[in-house]
Structure formats: structure tokens, C-alpha cells
Amino acid sequence: MQGPLIDTLVRQGIGRRTFLKYCATLASMMALPPAAGRAMADALAAARRPSVIWLPFQECTGCTESMTRSHSPTIEGMIFDMISLDYHETLMAAAGQQAEEALHAAMKENSGKYLLIVDGSIPLGIDGAYSCIAGRTNVDLLKEAAAGAAAIVAMGTCAAFGGIPKAKPNPTGAVAVSDIVKDKPIVNVPGCPPIPVVMTGVLAHYLTFGSLPELDDKLRPTAFYGETIHDRCYRRPFYDQGKFAKTFDDEGARKGWCLFELGCKGPVTHNACATTKWNGGTSWPVESGHGCLGCSEPDFWDAGGFYKALSMPADPLKMGAAAAVAGAAAGVAVSFANRGKKRAAQVTHETTTLADLEK
Amino acid sequence: MDALELLTWARGPGLNIALGIFVLGVVWRLIEIYSLGRRTDLAPARQHAGASGLHTVLRRSVPPPGMLRSSPVSYIGGFVFHIGLALIVFLFAPHILLIRDLTGLSWPALPSQFIDMVTVVTLVAMVVVLVDRINKPAKRFLSTFGDWFTWAVTFLPVLTGWMAVQHLLLPYTLMLALHILSVELLLVVLPFTKLIHAFTLFGSRWYAGRINAHKGVPV
Amino acid sequence: MTATLERGLHALKEVIDAPIASYFSSCVHCGLCAEACLFYTETGDPRYTPIHKLEPLRRVYEQEYTLLGRLKKGLGLSKPVTDAELDAWQDLVYDSCTMCGRCSLVCPVGNDIVYMVRKLREGMAASGHVPDGIRNATRRTVEIGGPMGLKWPAVANVIRKVEEATGLKVPVDQAGADYLVLLSSMEIVNYPEYIEALAKIFHKAGISFTVASDAFEATNAGIQIGNSDLAKVIVSRIVDAAERLKVKRVLSPECGHAYMAIRWEGPNLIGRPYAFEVVHVLELLDELRGKGMLKMKSKIKDPLILHDPCQIVRRGGVLQAPEPLIQEVAERYIPIADKQKWNWCCGGGGGASAIHTEEAEALRAKAFQVKKRQIESTGVNTMVTFCANCRIVIEEGFDHYQMDTRLLGLTELLAEHLEE
């Protein structure tokens, strides 16, 4: 299936008009100038499908599920279909020896040009033995595949930041792609799972401009991760008015008030859920009545509990009583010393006479 | 360590340590201060309406005659920023949640936008009292490092809290972390600086009221 | 010749207590006490800020009675209180503090600053950093009997003259009298009219009284210099005489600090309650007035204002008596703005008037401006007061500023207009 993308799309019943609209939307989401939509459309239409190698490591396949199933009828899904996905364990028909051959063939053929997508974290404990494919550790595979990649997309929070496998106490010694690969451009697309349009947006940008989009300090595309959930949340006015749901089934919850007190991590979570929503714009967690878990942020799993508001202590306070006792002990000790000193001063008081006024 | 980790540390171990030191310090200091005791006054007491420790505890919150006119900035600025701090600390929804989590007590919050306005007013008042401290000869003369330091550690939590909510200068996560850390700094230094007046003020007023009430003078 | 820094610090260690610890811990350096101190308001010199006058005491407190202060001291990180420093502080603790206690009234955190000054003076006295004037007054009081060196024969002489002038008997050393009348040297020397007034009032009211030949002096330079041992020696004379003569009440004269010494400090100095009651002369007069036993034959016509002596009113608690009494005798009593417990000090209390250095006198004159303004703002030229020390200091102030204001003693004024 070679040839320009637009031909494939047309063959699948996607008209040019629909495609243009998609590109314009994508461009605006990525905060590109309006003209970029057409440029993107032109570039994408003419683009040859790049070779993409998808390596799954310590993961739950949720990212793949997100990419494929939930968006299968959409353009994002189409585009995704249209890339030359040369290796994806879950999706490819081949298995075993065949699959490995396909991987190595693709790496050799497109050396220096292919896009490497990684989902899942990389375990480093006991020499990486926690996760192996074809007898080789994830860290080995990643290093090999990264060597010939043009760029790497770390798909999902596990690949981007270590994710759930890295949650305390991190038994497998899981790390992120960026902890291992230091010499290739990396784009982190965190989320558990990430939003499909973010993925296609990054690809579209890469295909259109031949470069990766603008990234923030955590290597996330600023177009999607530049603002917090809280910034864009439709429930934000309730926060400002101080109207909070106190439980999941109270009056406030029914009225759709702010979920801050129920532990929503929207204020510290950078993602596009509030604008793109999920399942083709149907809904998203906050809209469905649950606070944001902060899944696109590093170590979200250990950020003090999903149902604890941000202003609440992350850990139970253990030191209060002990501190009070220690303080009382210190105070009593000082007070004994003080009283002793004062009594001593009073006992040794020498009565002043007139002569004692003279120096 | 990234911003969220810093925030999680500030909300977790940081808060634990800070509150621990705060509780330890306050208990220790209060025992240290009040265990010194005082001699009973052997002179027969005189009674006078309005003369007692409690009266003075309350009365000293009101400017004495003529003082408001001679030191308007001290009184008005002082009132505004103390009341502002109290409103912010005790009536901002996220803070009430913290208190609820620590003590189990909670009460209704004020709208965030109102707290926001109070915060701006408080910040302005604090800057004004600082300028007053620099301008007024007696204040400037008395001021030591401790005075500038305690001003700063009181100002910082208000400023960082406001900037976090307003999304100014730094990303919210980092600003929130800095806000909580600045509060922790405040908690840690409070027992060992003049900020302990938040507690001893009541003891001092009570003593003054008591000692003078013995002579029948409502002070 | 034994006043030393060690003795001074030792004395401070003895007197530091929980209120002092609380006060120093509470001070936020707001400087509002300065606004209440006439030495600051009239000079604008921030050194005179009341709380600053206590700096040596604060450091001794911190270094001796706080854990952190002890640690810092142990590590040599804190600045010890030195002789030189106490010497430099002498003018702040004595010359520029009259212990008027106005600062104690305004402190927003409730610090009783004058309470602390009184205690700091214990250390200043024990370390020998006291003005010569007060030291000499103390010596004369202890050695001779009064701050002015007055002896009984001279007093007896004045009493005889009073008896001649009034034709009334002034009993001496008469056991079982209702009242033991105390006097202050200043009254004996400068205002013998006060004794005449008292004799008249007592006779009129039919109350028995006596003067003790060994305890006529009410003033107590010991509490001014700030030495409890000497103050105790002085106050014990009165206590002994009163208990020997078995009087019911001891009458404190108008003099402010005498009242403070005998009424409030005395029992604490001797370590036990008295077997008698102490009453200020105004309290007695007000009591008589209440009983209708203080009838005036005439009233003074001139408009007049009242100067409330600090140690009697603000610090002594005689709050209610003065106004009704002056209204009894004055047709046009004009209440001033800062009256009663808010009154401004004459500038010479707490022993300050005994300091006769050039600087102290110049400072006193400057501080008197507040009184001058107070008087001028009312536009009257008669002022009444009830403290011999205030009278002398105010008269000096009038001289200095060449004011033609007339100053009267309240008791005398009442006696003068008393129904025959």
C-alpha cells in the first residue's frame, strides 16, 4: 500500500473536503496559523507513508486500544491505518520468527528514517529481565531500535514517564524512554491512555513540516499539553464561585459543581481532555462526574491519592502527636532548668545595702 | 525532581516535617515562656468594671484613643493584613479542606473570587506596612533582621498562593508547590521568631490586663 | 563599692518572670509605644522608643531563660550584656523614663512595658548604673529618713506652724488613731498648706489621725532607683509604725510614687499583706464627699483643668475620685482631651526629677512641651493636680517656658473652700 495518502483516503470514502476540515481542526488545535491547515492538508495528501515501528514494553495495551478501537471510524484512525506500521506486536498478523524478521527488515530498510513509537516503560531491575521479547530485554530492544530511528514517540505515560510500573516501590526498576535514549529527538505523548488526536497531530506535524512540534520541558507537544485541565474545564466557574461537590452523589455533584474537593487533579494536569474530549468528542472524565486523576503527569500514581484534594496532605500526618510530646518534653526540660536557675538566683540573693549602690 | 514531585513532597513529607516542627516548637516555647511563673500580688486588690485579663485581651484589638490618628498606617494596615490573612487562611475552600483533613472540622467557604480580592488587598496592605516600617523612624530604628525576615516569610505564602491561583510567572504546579513550601517555611520559623506573637499575644494581653486589674485599672 | 555587672545580671535573673517572657516573645517591633512616650513625641529621637529601653533585659531573658538563647550563649553566638552597655542605657532607663506607663496602655500585643522597666531598674541599680541624683535621694532616705534629708525636728517644727495657723491639734505618735498620716518631704518643705488642709478636713469630719515621728516620710526612693531591698527598708518603717500604733488606715499623701510604694509595692516588698489598709488622700476625700461630709462654702470661679498624676491614676488605680472632687470645688472644670488614665506625664516622675544633670534637665524641659500643648489647647490658665512631684516639675516647666499658668493642689483647694 504505497502511494500518496489522499488516494488511499479517497479509496476509503473520505472526501477531500472532510480531510481539509480535519487538517484545519488539527492546525488550530496545535495553535498553528490558519494557513497551516491547507499546508498540512497538501503535505499530508502528498505524503508517502513513513515507516513506523511500534515497540511495546511494560504496558497494558491500553494505549493501543485507545489508538485503534475507539477511533476506528474517524480520520485519526484512518491516518493511523495509513502509516506503514511495520511492526506492532498486537496489531500485526505475523508472530514469532516472522514478526522479528519484519522488525529487522524494517529497521534495516528505513534506517535513519523510521519513526519509533514506544509504549510501556522499560524495566532495568535484574538486568532488564522483567520484560523480554524474543529472549531480549526491553532495554536492549529499545537501544537497538532507537539507533536507527529518525525520532521517537513515547506513547502513553509509561513510556513517557515510567507510568504505573514505576509507581512506588517500582519493583521492576521501570524507567521512561527518555531515561535511556539521549541522542534522538523524543516526543512524549503522556496519558493513560493518551488522546488519539494528539498522537495523529504529532504525526501530521512530522509529515507536514518534517520536524517535531514545539515541545515543553517535559518533551510534550505544547499544543496539547500547554494548558491544564483546570484552565479549560467547563466546571471552572464553579471553582471560582466556591461551589464544590462534597461527595459523588450530593446536590453539588448532581448540579455539576467543581470536583476539586473530591480530589480532581485538573489544576496540575497538563492535557487536552477538556477541549478534545474522548470517544469522538462524546465526553471526558470530569464531564462524567469524576475528577481528573492527572494521568498525563509524571508519577501521577503516587501524587497523594486520587480522592484527596490538592490542598490536603499527601501522606497521613504521623508526626503531630510525637511532635507535641517532644515539644512538651523540651519545654518541661527547659522549664525545670529555668526554675532551677531562678531559684538559685533568689537563694543566693545578697541583700543590697547603701554601699552596694556605688560602683 | 519535577514540579509535581516537588508538590507531592511538599504535600507529603514536607508538610509532615513542617507541622511536626511547628507543633514541637509551639508547645516547647509556650511551656518555656509560661512556666517561668510570677509571684502573687500580695497587695489587696481593687475592683473596677472592665478591668480584667479577658477585657484587655479583647480591648487591645481596638486602637486606643488618639493612636489611630498618630499611626493610621500601623493600625489600618495592620488590621487589613491580619484580617485578610485570617480570611484567606480560614475561608478559602482548599484551605478549609486542609483543616478538615487535619482536624475533622469544616465550615462553609467564601467564593474564590472574593478571596482573590482579599488576597490582593492583603498583599497591598503588607507592602504598605513594610514601607511604613522603612519610613517611620521608631519602626526603622527597632527593626532587626528578624523583622524583615518574618515579613518576608509571611508575605511569600500569600504572594505564591495568589500567583498560583492566577497562573502567574510559573506553571501552576510549581507555584502551588512553592506556595505550600513557603507555608511550611512559615510554620517552621513561627515558634522561634516574633511570629510566636500569634500565640503569646493572648498571654501578654492577659497578664497586662490581670496585673493592672489588680490595681483597678482597665488597660 | 560593690555594685558590679555580675550583681546586676544576678538581680535581673531573679526578677525575670513569665509576663516578661511573654512580653518579649510578643513584641513585633511595631514602634507604637513610641507614640505614647512623651520623650519620643517631643524629641522624635527613636532611641526613646520604650521597648528599646529594655534591650539589656531582653537579652538577659533570651540568654538565660530560653533554650535557643542558652545554646547561642554556650556557642558564643550572642552578644553579652556589658557594663559599657548598661552605662549607655542609663539615660534611657532613668532620664528618659518616668515610669508613667502610658506605653503599657497602647501596646497592641499587650506588653506592660513599665512593668519591665521597673524590673530592669533592679539590675541597673545592682550594677551601679544609676543617676547620682536618684542614688543620693535613696541614700538620704535610708540614712536620714527622706529624700531631701529632712529630720523629725524640722517636721515637728512645720507641724507646730500648721497647728498655729489652723488652731487645730496635729497628734503625733498617738496609738489607736483611725489614720496614720504620711507626708512627702516636698509637701513638708514646699507645700505645708497640704498639712493644714488635712488637719482641717479631719477635724471637720471628726476622724482621728496621727503622724508618726519615725515614719512621716511616705516617699520611697528605693522603688525609683529600683532596688527592692532598700525599698523594703524604707517601706518597713511605715509598716512598723502603723502596726505599732494600731491604726486602721494609713493615708498616703498626694505624692504619686509614695502611693505606688506604700499601696501596691509595699506588701510585695515585705512579703506579706498588711494589718491595715492603705488609702490615698483623694480616696478618703471622695469617701467623705459621698457621705456628704465635704461641703464647700464657695467655689473657684476660674475655668480650670486637671492633671492626673500617673502613679496615682493610671498606675495607681485612683480613677474615679479626682473628677467628682474637683467638680465639688470648681465652677468651670474643663476636662482635657487625654485625661484620667490617658493623661500625659509631667516629665519628672519615676525619680527623673531628682536627676540634675544638664542633659536630663534639658530633656525634661523638652518633654514638658506635651504638657504645655495640652494646657494651651484648652485656653485656661489654672491647672489642678494632686502630686507634689508633678507640682514641682510642672512649676519648673512653667518657669522654663515663662507660662503664666497657675498650678494648685487639689487637697489644698478643697480645704480652702471647705465650709467652716
XYZ file of C-alpha atoms in Angstrom, chain A residues 230 236-244 246 258 260-261 267 309-312, chain B residues 83-101 105-120 122 157-167 172 175-176 179-180 183:
72
model
C -8.459 23.120 35.201
C -14.144 26.079 36.325
C -16.757 28.786 37.052
C -17.967 26.706 39.998
C -14.450 26.609 41.375
C -14.281 30.370 41.148
C -17.613 30.691 42.916
C -16.532 28.260 45.596
C -19.191 25.709 44.658
C -17.876 22.226 45.223
C -18.554 17.228 48.540
C -16.365 21.586 40.769
C -11.682 19.852 43.411
C -12.664 18.691 46.868
C -5.207 22.115 38.295
C -7.786 17.398 47.153
C -4.554 19.069 46.187
C -4.584 21.191 49.316
C -4.799 18.130 51.523
C -7.966 40.178 58.939
C -7.012 39.448 55.341
C -4.698 36.656 56.444
C -7.395 35.202 58.660
C -9.954 35.278 55.839
C -7.543 33.697 53.392
C -6.306 31.027 55.762
C -9.665 30.067 57.211
C -12.227 30.780 54.499
C -10.608 29.735 51.226
C -12.118 26.391 50.186
C -8.841 24.495 49.600
C -7.562 25.677 52.993
C -10.725 24.538 54.749
C -10.183 21.128 53.150
C -6.701 21.009 54.623
C -8.054 21.941 58.031
C -10.801 19.358 57.683
C -8.248 16.753 56.807
C -13.592 20.407 61.418
C -15.007 22.292 58.488
C -17.206 25.231 57.659
C -18.511 26.975 54.534
C -16.037 28.749 52.306
C -16.137 32.184 50.732
C -16.232 32.427 46.917
C -12.760 32.069 45.447
C -13.103 35.337 43.603
C -13.784 37.156 46.861
C -10.758 35.510 48.470
C -8.799 36.588 45.431
C -9.766 40.196 46.049
C -8.955 39.861 49.761
C -5.559 38.494 48.814
C -4.739 41.455 46.637
C -3.736 41.866 51.929
C 2.756 32.311 51.120
C 0.191 34.975 50.278
C 2.029 36.013 47.151
C 2.754 32.497 45.893
C -0.762 31.341 46.701
C -2.217 34.207 44.759
C 0.178 33.732 41.852
C -0.628 30.033 41.735
C -4.348 30.694 41.549
C -3.804 33.441 38.992
C -1.351 31.321 36.947
C 0.503 26.248 38.481
C 3.751 27.682 42.005
C 1.452 25.570 44.153
C 3.192 28.099 47.904
C 2.981 25.046 50.134
C 3.772 27.969 54.179
